[in-house]
Amino acid sequence: MLATSFYQETAFINALYIVAFTLFIVGLSQVTSPLTAVRGNRIAGYGMVVAIVATFLYPGAGNWVLIAIGLIVGTAIGIPSARQVKMTAMPQMVALFNGVGGGAIALIAWAEFREYNGDLTTLEIGIPLVFAAIVGSVSFWGSNIAFAKLQELIGGSPIKVPGGVYLNILLLIGAVACGVLILTGENEELLFIGILVFSAILGNLFVLPIGGADMPVVISTLNAFTGLSAAAAGIALDNTALIVAGMIVGASGTILTDQMAKAMNRTIPSVLLGGFGGGDAAAAAGPTGAEGGTVRSTSAADAAIQLAYARQVVVVPGYGMAVSQAQHAVREMSKVLEEKGVEVKFAIHPVAGRMPGHMNVLLAEADVPYDQLKEMDEINGEFGRTDVSLVIGANDVTNPDARSKPDSPIYGMPILNVDESSSVIVLKRSMSSGFAGIDNPLFVNPKTAMLFGDAKGSITDITAELGNL
């Protein structure tokens, strides 16, 4: 009777897990479009609620007081943080929350080690737990460094460590060696702490040499790491929902990492080995970065005239738009232009901003019609018949050196060909280089006029001038 009852209870819990990861998959499928993304998030959230309930139904689920405290503390921190974060800070929030996931998995692995009194010789449990501890810890500490770079708590330029690659290999060998000793019967807790310490140092040294321009790739890579560590922990815990959710995150993060690297025409190893995104190139090139070219400045009134009499305008958003929170002002300007019969499109580079899809999120928040958002491959053929390209703080993804200067660090990276437009207006605060630390000769192109100032203020002024025409 007891066996039958346990079997029925387990079957019911597994059925709940099936419902949970079905909701995960349905929710994920809907976040591919801004039109359904909010609904997709909610559906996935419902799936997580079902998964949590199913986990609590397991006999001996744990200390209910500690579980309640954890839920209360997490909710008290998570909800206000997510609600209050500015869109400009969303990349570092994503990095931070992703790191918390990896850290949680590493702690779960440690707790399970203690639960088994250090006996992880059962390999179907021991190997996944060791893997989860290493990868989860690397993800946690690496995500913290990514957060610090994006938050500008430390410099965005690569921080080189002498012999860094070899040191990282030694750290990985040290972590794996501790894991092997545990799997072969050594149950000293110091060995598991050694795994966490070696992995922690590795996570820091893994991200420090990577420049700010590569942060979108790093974030998606660390996201994949967290997913894989969660899946491994799920295997050790025999938790179906954790396995499926972890594999979904790991697979999607891996695919996204590959897409980001291809968008920069770089291999994933070249990104992860670091070095791109420093300030040396900019320092060598000088303040304009274009061998003494002449900068032409313009005013909001002149820019408005150019835009009003154009047939097609392509807006190229970058991190400058995010910093000034100009997306709503940009949307208002586009409406005014459309009322004047101007066709407006938005050119989206895959790595514009500080995280994958950063510009899409901002423009969707401002209710820009989805069919106006054009990906790089689709819009590049349009620039030749574009009257005005309006570049809002997008430095590196519009840099012609990627096509024409073999010694440039970004040579070969696909860019938005804004220099093929009849004219270009660039909105920037100053002539400083982009996050990659590389100057942009587009700024001194005879076709280009620079409108200096805060992007939101400049766009608002242009919109006002358009209304006066």
CSV table of C-alpha atoms in Angstrom, one decimal, residues 26-458:
chain,number,residue,atom,x,y,z
A,26,VAL,CA,5.8,27.7,-24.8
A,27,GLY,CA,6.9,30.8,-22.9
A,28,LEU,CA,10.3,30.8,-24.6
A,29,SER,CA,8.8,30.4,-28.0
A,30,GLN,CA,6.8,33.6,-27.4
A,31,VAL,CA,9.7,35.8,-26.3
A,32,THR,CA,11.0,35.8,-29.9
A,33,SER,CA,8.7,38.7,-30.7
A,34,PRO,CA,8.0,42.0,-28.8
A,35,LEU,CA,4.3,41.5,-29.5
A,36,THR,CA,4.2,38.3,-27.5
A,37,ALA,CA,7.2,38.6,-25.2
A,38,VAL,CA,5.3,39.8,-22.1
A,39,ARG,CA,2.8,37.0,-22.4
A,40,GLY,CA,5.7,34.5,-22.9
A,41,ASN,CA,7.4,35.7,-19.7
A,42,ARG,CA,4.2,35.3,-17.8
A,43,ILE,CA,3.7,31.8,-19.2
A,44,ALA,CA,7.2,30.8,-18.2
A,45,GLY,CA,6.7,32.3,-14.8
A,46,TYR,CA,3.6,30.2,-14.3
A,47,GLY,CA,5.7,27.2,-15.3
A,48,MET,CA,8.2,28.1,-12.6
A,49,VAL,CA,5.4,28.3,-10.0
A,50,VAL,CA,4.3,24.8,-11.0
A,51,ALA,CA,7.9,23.5,-10.8
A,52,ILE,CA,8.3,24.9,-7.3
A,53,VAL,CA,5.1,23.4,-6.1
A,54,ALA,CA,6.1,20.0,-7.5
A,55,THR,CA,9.4,20.2,-5.7
A,56,PHE,CA,7.8,21.0,-2.4
A,57,LEU,CA,5.5,18.0,-2.8
A,58,TYR,CA,8.5,15.6,-2.5
A,59,PRO,CA,8.6,13.8,0.8
A,60,GLY,CA,11.2,15.4,3.1
A,61,ALA,CA,11.6,18.4,0.8
A,62,GLY,CA,13.7,20.2,3.4
A,63,ASN,CA,13.5,22.7,6.2
A,64,TRP,CA,10.3,24.7,5.6
A,65,VAL,CA,11.4,27.6,7.8
A,66,LEU,CA,14.6,28.1,5.8
A,67,ILE,CA,12.7,27.7,2.5
A,68,ALA,CA,10.2,30.4,3.6
A,69,ILE,CA,13.0,32.7,4.7
A,70,GLY,CA,14.8,32.2,1.3
A,71,LEU,CA,11.6,32.9,-0.6
A,72,ILE,CA,10.9,36.1,1.4
A,73,VAL,CA,14.4,37.4,1.1
A,74,GLY,CA,14.7,36.6,-2.6
A,75,THR,CA,11.3,38.2,-3.3
A,76,ALA,CA,12.1,41.3,-1.2
A,77,ILE,CA,15.3,41.8,-3.2
A,78,GLY,CA,14.3,40.6,-6.6
A,79,ILE,CA,11.0,42.3,-7.3
A,80,PRO,CA,12.1,45.9,-6.3
A,81,SER,CA,15.4,45.5,-8.1
A,82,ALA,CA,13.7,44.4,-11.4
A,83,ARG,CA,11.0,47.1,-11.1
A,84,GLN,CA,13.4,49.9,-10.4
A,85,VAL,CA,16.3,49.1,-12.7
A,86,LYS,CA,16.7,51.6,-15.6
A,87,MET,CA,16.8,50.2,-19.1
A,88,THR,CA,20.3,51.5,-19.4
A,89,ALA,CA,21.3,49.2,-16.5
A,90,MET,CA,19.5,46.1,-17.8
A,91,PRO,CA,22.7,44.4,-19.2
A,92,GLN,CA,24.4,44.5,-15.8
A,93,MET,CA,21.2,43.4,-14.1
A,94,VAL,CA,21.0,40.4,-16.5
A,95,ALA,CA,24.7,39.6,-15.7
A,96,LEU,CA,24.1,39.9,-12.0
A,97,PHE,CA,21.0,37.7,-11.9
A,98,ASN,CA,22.6,35.2,-14.2
A,99,GLY,CA,25.6,35.1,-11.8
A,100,VAL,CA,23.2,34.5,-8.8
A,101,GLY,CA,21.9,31.5,-10.6
A,102,GLY,CA,25.3,30.0,-11.1
A,103,GLY,CA,26.3,30.7,-7.5
A,104,ALA,CA,23.1,29.0,-6.3
A,105,ILE,CA,24.0,25.9,-8.3
A,106,ALA,CA,27.5,25.8,-6.8
A,107,LEU,CA,26.1,26.1,-3.3
A,108,ILE,CA,23.5,23.3,-4.0
A,109,ALA,CA,26.4,21.1,-5.2
A,110,TRP,CA,28.3,21.8,-1.9
A,111,ALA,CA,25.2,21.1,0.2
A,112,GLU,CA,24.7,17.8,-1.6
A,113,PHE,CA,28.3,16.9,-1.0
A,114,ARG,CA,27.7,17.4,2.7
A,115,GLU,CA,24.4,15.5,2.5
A,116,TYR,CA,26.3,12.5,1.1
A,117,ASN,CA,29.0,13.0,3.8
A,118,GLY,CA,31.5,13.5,1.0
A,119,ASP,CA,30.8,10.1,-0.6
A,120,LEU,CA,30.4,11.0,-4.3
A,121,THR,CA,31.8,7.7,-5.6
A,122,THR,CA,28.3,7.0,-7.1
A,123,LEU,CA,29.4,8.5,-10.4
A,124,GLU,CA,25.9,9.3,-11.8
A,125,ILE,CA,25.6,11.6,-8.8
A,126,GLY,CA,29.2,12.6,-8.2
A,127,ILE,CA,30.2,13.7,-11.8
A,128,PRO,CA,27.2,16.0,-12.3
A,129,LEU,CA,27.7,17.6,-8.8
A,130,VAL,CA,31.4,18.2,-9.5
A,131,PHE,CA,30.6,19.6,-12.9
A,132,ALA,CA,27.9,21.8,-11.4
A,133,ALA,CA,30.2,23.1,-8.8
A,134,ILE,CA,33.0,24.1,-11.3
A,135,VAL,CA,30.8,25.6,-14.0
A,136,GLY,CA,28.3,27.3,-11.5
A,137,SER,CA,31.2,28.9,-9.6
A,138,VAL,CA,32.9,30.1,-12.8
A,139,SER,CA,29.5,31.6,-14.0
A,140,PHE,CA,29.0,33.3,-10.6
A,141,TRP,CA,32.4,35.0,-10.4
A,142,GLY,CA,32.6,35.7,-14.1
A,143,SER,CA,29.2,37.3,-14.1
A,144,ASN,CA,30.3,39.5,-11.2
A,145,ILE,CA,33.2,40.8,-13.2
A,146,ALA,CA,30.9,41.4,-16.2
A,147,PHE,CA,28.6,43.3,-14.0
A,148,ALA,CA,31.5,45.4,-12.6
A,149,LYS,CA,32.7,46.2,-16.1
A,150,LEU,CA,29.2,47.2,-17.4
A,151,GLN,CA,28.5,49.2,-14.2
A,152,GLU,CA,31.9,50.9,-14.7
A,153,LEU,CA,33.1,49.9,-11.2
A,154,ILE,CA,36.2,48.7,-13.0
A,155,GLY,CA,37.4,49.7,-16.5
A,156,GLY,CA,35.9,48.2,-19.6
A,157,SER,CA,39.3,47.7,-21.2
A,158,PRO,CA,40.9,44.3,-21.1
A,159,ILE,CA,42.8,43.7,-17.8
A,160,LYS,CA,45.7,41.4,-18.8
A,161,VAL,CA,47.2,39.0,-16.3
A,162,PRO,CA,50.7,37.7,-17.2
A,163,GLY,CA,50.5,34.2,-18.5
A,164,GLY,CA,46.7,34.4,-18.1
A,165,VAL,CA,45.8,31.6,-20.5
A,166,TYR,CA,48.2,29.2,-18.9
A,167,LEU,CA,47.2,30.2,-15.4
A,168,ASN,CA,43.5,29.6,-16.4
A,169,ILE,CA,44.4,26.1,-17.6
A,170,LEU,CA,46.3,25.4,-14.4
A,171,LEU,CA,43.3,26.6,-12.3
A,172,LEU,CA,40.9,24.3,-14.3
A,173,ILE,CA,43.3,21.4,-13.9
A,174,GLY,CA,43.4,22.1,-10.1
A,175,ALA,CA,39.5,22.2,-9.9
A,176,VAL,CA,39.2,19.0,-11.9
A,177,ALA,CA,41.9,17.3,-9.9
A,178,CYS,CA,40.1,18.0,-6.6
A,179,GLY,CA,36.9,16.6,-8.2
A,180,VAL,CA,38.7,13.4,-9.4
A,181,LEU,CA,40.0,12.8,-5.9
A,182,ILE,CA,36.5,13.2,-4.5
A,183,LEU,CA,35.1,10.8,-7.1
A,184,THR,CA,37.7,8.2,-6.2
A,185,GLY,CA,36.8,8.2,-2.5
A,186,GLU,CA,38.5,11.1,-0.8
A,187,ASN,CA,35.7,12.7,1.2
A,188,GLU,CA,37.7,15.7,2.7
A,189,GLU,CA,35.5,18.8,2.5
A,190,LEU,CA,38.6,20.8,1.9
A,191,LEU,CA,38.8,19.2,-1.5
A,192,PHE,CA,35.3,20.5,-2.4
A,193,ILE,CA,36.2,23.9,-1.1
A,194,GLY,CA,39.3,23.7,-3.3
A,195,ILE,CA,37.0,23.1,-6.3
A,196,LEU,CA,35.1,26.3,-5.5
A,197,VAL,CA,38.2,28.4,-4.8
A,198,PHE,CA,40.0,27.3,-8.0
A,199,SER,CA,36.8,27.9,-10.0
A,200,ALA,CA,36.2,31.3,-8.4
A,201,ILE,CA,39.7,32.5,-9.4
A,202,LEU,CA,39.2,31.0,-12.9
A,203,GLY,CA,35.9,32.9,-13.3
A,204,ASN,CA,37.5,36.2,-12.4
A,205,LEU,CA,40.5,35.7,-14.6
A,206,PHE,CA,38.3,34.3,-17.4
A,207,VAL,CA,36.4,37.6,-17.8
A,208,LEU,CA,38.9,40.3,-16.8
A,209,PRO,CA,40.9,40.1,-20.1
A,210,ILE,CA,37.8,40.5,-22.2
A,211,GLY,CA,37.0,44.0,-23.4
A,212,GLY,CA,33.7,45.8,-23.0
A,213,ALA,CA,32.9,45.5,-26.7
A,214,ASP,CA,32.7,41.7,-26.3
A,215,MET,CA,30.3,41.9,-23.3
A,216,PRO,CA,27.2,40.7,-25.3
A,217,VAL,CA,29.1,37.5,-26.2
A,218,VAL,CA,30.4,37.1,-22.6
A,219,ILE,CA,26.9,37.5,-21.1
A,220,SER,CA,25.4,34.9,-23.4
A,221,THR,CA,28.3,32.5,-22.7
A,222,LEU,CA,27.9,32.8,-19.0
A,223,ASN,CA,24.2,32.4,-19.4
A,224,ALA,CA,24.9,29.1,-21.2
A,225,PHE,CA,27.3,28.1,-18.3
A,226,THR,CA,24.6,28.7,-15.7
A,227,GLY,CA,22.1,26.6,-17.7
A,228,LEU,CA,24.5,23.7,-18.1
A,229,SER,CA,25.4,23.7,-14.4
A,230,ALA,CA,21.7,23.7,-13.5
A,231,ALA,CA,21.0,20.8,-15.8
A,232,ALA,CA,23.9,18.9,-14.2
A,233,ALA,CA,22.6,19.6,-10.7
A,234,GLY,CA,19.2,18.4,-11.9
A,235,ILE,CA,20.7,15.1,-13.0
A,236,ALA,CA,22.3,14.6,-9.6
A,237,LEU,CA,19.1,15.5,-7.8
A,238,ASP,CA,16.9,13.6,-10.2
A,239,ASN,CA,14.8,16.8,-10.7
A,240,THR,CA,13.2,16.7,-14.2
A,241,ALA,CA,12.2,20.4,-14.2
A,242,LEU,CA,15.8,21.5,-13.3
A,243,ILE,CA,17.2,19.3,-16.1
A,244,VAL,CA,14.9,20.6,-18.8
A,245,ALA,CA,15.1,24.2,-17.7
A,246,GLY,CA,18.9,24.0,-17.5
A,247,MET,CA,19.2,22.4,-20.9
A,248,ILE,CA,16.9,25.1,-22.4
A,249,VAL,CA,19.0,27.9,-21.0
A,250,GLY,CA,22.2,26.1,-21.9
A,251,ALA,CA,21.2,25.5,-25.5
A,252,SER,CA,19.7,28.9,-26.1
A,253,GLY,CA,22.7,30.6,-24.5
A,254,THR,CA,25.1,28.5,-26.7
A,255,ILE,CA,23.2,29.3,-29.9
A,256,LEU,CA,23.1,33.0,-29.0
A,257,THR,CA,26.8,33.0,-28.2
A,258,ASP,CA,27.5,31.6,-31.6
A,259,GLN,CA,25.2,34.1,-33.3
A,260,MET,CA,26.9,37.0,-31.5
A,261,ALA,CA,30.3,35.8,-32.5
A,262,LYS,CA,29.3,35.4,-36.1
A,263,ALA,CA,27.8,39.0,-36.0
A,264,MET,CA,31.3,40.2,-35.1
A,265,ASN,CA,33.0,37.9,-37.6
A,266,ARG,CA,35.0,36.4,-34.8
A,267,THR,CA,35.4,32.9,-33.4
A,268,ILE,CA,34.1,32.1,-29.9
A,269,PRO,CA,37.7,31.2,-28.7
A,270,SER,CA,39.0,34.5,-29.9
A,271,VAL,CA,36.4,36.3,-27.9
A,272,LEU,CA,36.9,34.3,-24.8
A,273,LEU,CA,40.7,34.7,-25.0
A,274,GLY,CA,40.1,38.4,-24.6
A,275,GLY,CA,42.0,41.5,-25.7
A,276,PHE,CA,39.4,43.2,-27.9
A,277,GLY,CA,37.9,46.4,-26.5
A,278,GLY,CA,41.0,48.2,-25.1
A,279,GLY,CA,42.0,51.8,-25.4
A,280,ASP,CA,45.3,51.4,-27.1
A,281,ALA,CA,44.0,51.8,-30.6
A,282,ALA,CA,42.1,54.9,-29.7
A,283,ALA,CA,45.1,56.4,-27.9
A,284,ALA,CA,47.3,55.8,-30.9
A,285,ALA,CA,44.8,57.2,-33.4
A,286,GLY,CA,44.4,60.5,-31.6
A,287,PRO,CA,41.2,62.4,-30.6
A,288,THR,CA,39.5,62.1,-34.0
A,289,GLY,CA,40.9,58.7,-35.0
A,290,ALA,CA,40.8,59.7,-38.7
A,291,GLU,CA,44.3,61.0,-39.3
A,292,GLY,CA,43.4,64.7,-39.0
A,293,GLY,CA,40.1,64.7,-40.7
A,294,THR,CA,37.7,67.6,-40.3
A,295,VAL,CA,34.6,67.4,-38.1
A,296,ARG,CA,31.5,69.2,-39.3
A,297,SER,CA,29.0,70.0,-36.6
A,298,THR,CA,25.3,70.8,-37.2
A,299,SER,CA,22.3,72.2,-35.3
A,300,ALA,CA,18.9,70.7,-34.4
A,301,ALA,CA,17.3,73.1,-36.9
A,302,ASP,CA,19.6,72.0,-39.8
A,303,ALA,CA,19.1,68.4,-38.9
A,304,ALA,CA,15.4,68.8,-38.9
A,305,ILE,CA,15.4,70.3,-42.4
A,306,GLN,CA,17.5,67.4,-43.7
A,307,LEU,CA,15.2,64.9,-42.2
A,308,ALA,CA,11.9,66.6,-43.2
A,309,TYR,CA,12.9,66.7,-46.9
A,310,ALA,CA,14.2,63.1,-47.0
A,311,ARG,CA,12.3,60.3,-48.6
A,312,GLN,CA,13.8,57.6,-46.4
A,313,VAL,CA,15.5,58.0,-43.0
A,314,VAL,CA,17.2,55.1,-41.2
A,315,VAL,CA,17.7,55.5,-37.5
A,316,VAL,CA,20.7,53.6,-36.1
A,317,PRO,CA,20.4,53.2,-32.3
A,318,GLY,CA,23.3,52.4,-30.0
A,319,TYR,CA,24.2,52.6,-26.4
A,320,GLY,CA,24.1,56.4,-26.5
A,321,MET,CA,20.3,56.1,-27.0
A,322,ALA,CA,20.1,53.8,-23.9
A,323,VAL,CA,22.3,56.0,-21.8
A,324,SER,CA,20.1,59.1,-22.4
A,325,GLN,CA,16.9,57.0,-22.4
A,326,ALA,CA,16.0,58.6,-25.7
A,327,GLN,CA,13.9,55.8,-27.1
A,328,HIS,CA,10.5,57.5,-26.5
A,329,ALA,CA,11.8,60.8,-27.9
A,330,VAL,CA,13.0,58.9,-31.0
A,331,ARG,CA,9.6,57.3,-31.4
A,332,GLU,CA,7.9,60.7,-31.2
A,333,MET,CA,10.3,62.1,-33.8
A,334,SER,CA,9.6,59.1,-36.1
A,335,LYS,CA,5.9,59.8,-35.9
A,336,VAL,CA,6.3,63.4,-36.9
A,337,LEU,CA,8.5,62.4,-39.8
A,338,GLU,CA,5.9,59.8,-40.9
A,339,GLU,CA,3.2,62.4,-40.8
A,340,LYS,CA,5.3,64.4,-43.3
A,341,GLY,CA,5.5,61.4,-45.6
A,342,VAL,CA,9.0,60.3,-44.7
A,343,GLU,CA,9.7,56.5,-44.5
A,344,VAL,CA,11.4,55.7,-41.2
A,345,LYS,CA,13.3,52.5,-40.5
A,346,PHE,CA,15.4,51.3,-37.6
A,347,ALA,CA,18.7,49.5,-38.3
A,348,ILE,CA,19.5,47.0,-35.5
A,349,HIS,CA,23.0,45.5,-35.3
A,350,PRO,CA,23.2,42.2,-33.3
A,351,VAL,CA,25.8,43.5,-30.9
A,352,ALA,CA,24.6,47.1,-30.5
A,353,GLY,CA,24.4,48.0,-26.8
A,354,ARG,CA,25.6,46.0,-23.9
A,355,MET,CA,23.6,42.7,-24.2
A,356,PRO,CA,22.0,40.7,-27.0
A,357,GLY,CA,18.8,42.4,-28.2
A,358,HIS,CA,19.4,45.5,-26.1
A,359,MET,CA,18.1,47.9,-28.8
A,360,ASN,CA,15.1,45.7,-29.6
A,361,VAL,CA,14.0,45.9,-26.0
A,362,LEU,CA,14.4,49.6,-25.8
A,363,LEU,CA,12.5,50.3,-29.0
A,364,ALA,CA,9.8,47.8,-28.2
A,365,GLU,CA,9.3,49.6,-24.8
A,366,ALA,CA,8.7,52.8,-26.8
A,367,ASP,CA,6.1,51.1,-29.0
A,368,VAL,CA,8.1,51.3,-32.2
A,369,PRO,CA,6.3,49.0,-34.7
A,370,TYR,CA,8.1,45.7,-35.0
A,371,ASP,CA,8.1,45.8,-38.8
A,372,GLN,CA,10.2,49.0,-38.7
A,373,LEU,CA,13.0,47.2,-36.9
A,374,LYS,CA,15.4,45.8,-39.5
A,375,GLU,CA,18.2,43.5,-38.8
A,376,MET,CA,21.7,44.2,-40.3
A,377,ASP,CA,21.4,41.8,-43.2
A,378,GLU,CA,18.1,43.2,-44.2
A,379,ILE,CA,18.9,46.9,-43.8
A,380,ASN,CA,22.4,47.1,-45.3
A,381,GLY,CA,21.0,46.9,-48.9
A,382,GLU,CA,18.8,49.9,-48.0
A,383,PHE,CA,21.5,52.4,-47.2
A,384,GLY,CA,22.4,53.1,-50.8
A,385,ARG,CA,18.9,54.7,-51.3
A,386,THR,CA,18.7,56.3,-47.9
A,387,ASP,CA,18.7,60.1,-47.8
A,388,VAL,CA,19.7,60.4,-44.1
A,389,SER,CA,21.0,58.0,-41.6
A,390,LEU,CA,20.6,59.2,-38.0
A,391,VAL,CA,23.2,57.5,-35.8
A,392,ILE,CA,22.4,57.7,-32.1
A,393,GLY,CA,25.5,56.7,-30.1
A,394,ALA,CA,26.3,53.7,-32.2
A,395,ASN,CA,30.1,53.9,-32.6
A,396,ASP,CA,31.7,50.5,-33.2
A,397,VAL,CA,28.9,48.9,-35.3
A,398,THR,CA,29.1,51.8,-37.9
A,399,ASN,CA,32.9,52.0,-38.1
A,400,PRO,CA,34.1,51.7,-41.7
A,401,ASP,CA,37.5,50.5,-40.5
A,402,ALA,CA,35.9,47.1,-40.1
A,403,ARG,CA,35.8,47.0,-43.9
A,404,SER,CA,38.9,48.8,-45.0
A,405,LYS,CA,41.6,48.8,-42.3
A,406,PRO,CA,43.3,45.4,-42.0
A,407,ASP,CA,45.2,46.4,-38.8
A,408,SER,CA,42.1,47.5,-37.0
A,409,PRO,CA,41.0,45.2,-34.1
A,410,ILE,CA,37.5,45.1,-35.6
A,411,TYR,CA,38.6,44.4,-39.2
A,412,GLY,CA,36.2,41.9,-40.8
A,413,MET,CA,33.4,42.5,-38.4
A,414,PRO,CA,30.1,43.1,-40.2
A,415,ILE,CA,28.8,46.6,-39.7
A,416,LEU,CA,25.9,48.8,-40.7
A,417,ASN,CA,26.9,50.5,-43.9
A,418,VAL,CA,25.6,54.0,-42.9
A,419,ASP,CA,28.4,55.7,-44.9
A,420,GLU,CA,26.6,54.6,-48.1
A,421,SER,CA,23.7,56.9,-47.3
A,422,SER,CA,23.5,60.3,-49.0
A,423,SER,CA,24.1,62.0,-45.6
A,424,VAL,CA,24.7,61.0,-42.1
A,425,ILE,CA,23.9,62.8,-38.8
A,426,VAL,CA,25.7,61.4,-35.7
A,427,LEU,CA,24.4,62.3,-32.3
A,428,LYS,CA,27.1,62.1,-29.6
A,429,ARG,CA,28.1,63.9,-26.5
A,430,SER,CA,31.7,64.3,-27.6
A,431,MET,CA,34.3,62.9,-30.0
A,432,SER,CA,35.2,60.1,-27.6
A,433,SER,CA,35.6,56.6,-28.9
A,434,GLY,CA,33.1,53.8,-28.4
A,435,PHE,CA,33.2,51.0,-25.8
A,436,ALA,CA,35.7,49.1,-27.8
A,437,GLY,CA,38.1,52.0,-27.5
A,438,ILE,CA,38.5,52.4,-31.2
A,439,ASP,CA,37.9,55.7,-33.1
A,440,ASN,CA,35.5,56.0,-35.9
A,441,PRO,CA,36.5,57.7,-39.2
A,442,LEU,CA,32.8,58.0,-40.0
A,443,PHE,CA,32.8,61.0,-37.8
A,444,VAL,CA,35.0,62.9,-40.2
A,445,ASN,CA,33.5,61.7,-43.4
A,446,PRO,CA,32.4,64.6,-45.6
A,447,LYS,CA,28.9,63.2,-45.6
A,448,THR,CA,28.7,63.3,-41.9
A,449,ALA,CA,27.5,66.1,-39.6
A,450,MET,CA,27.9,65.8,-35.8
A,451,LEU,CA,25.1,67.0,-33.5
A,452,PHE,CA,26.7,67.2,-30.1
A,453,GLY,CA,24.8,66.9,-26.8
A,454,ASP,CA,22.6,64.6,-24.9
A,455,ALA,CA,20.8,62.3,-27.3
A,456,LYS,CA,17.4,62.7,-25.7
A,457,GLY,CA,17.7,66.5,-25.7
A,458,SER,CA,18.9,66.6,-29.3
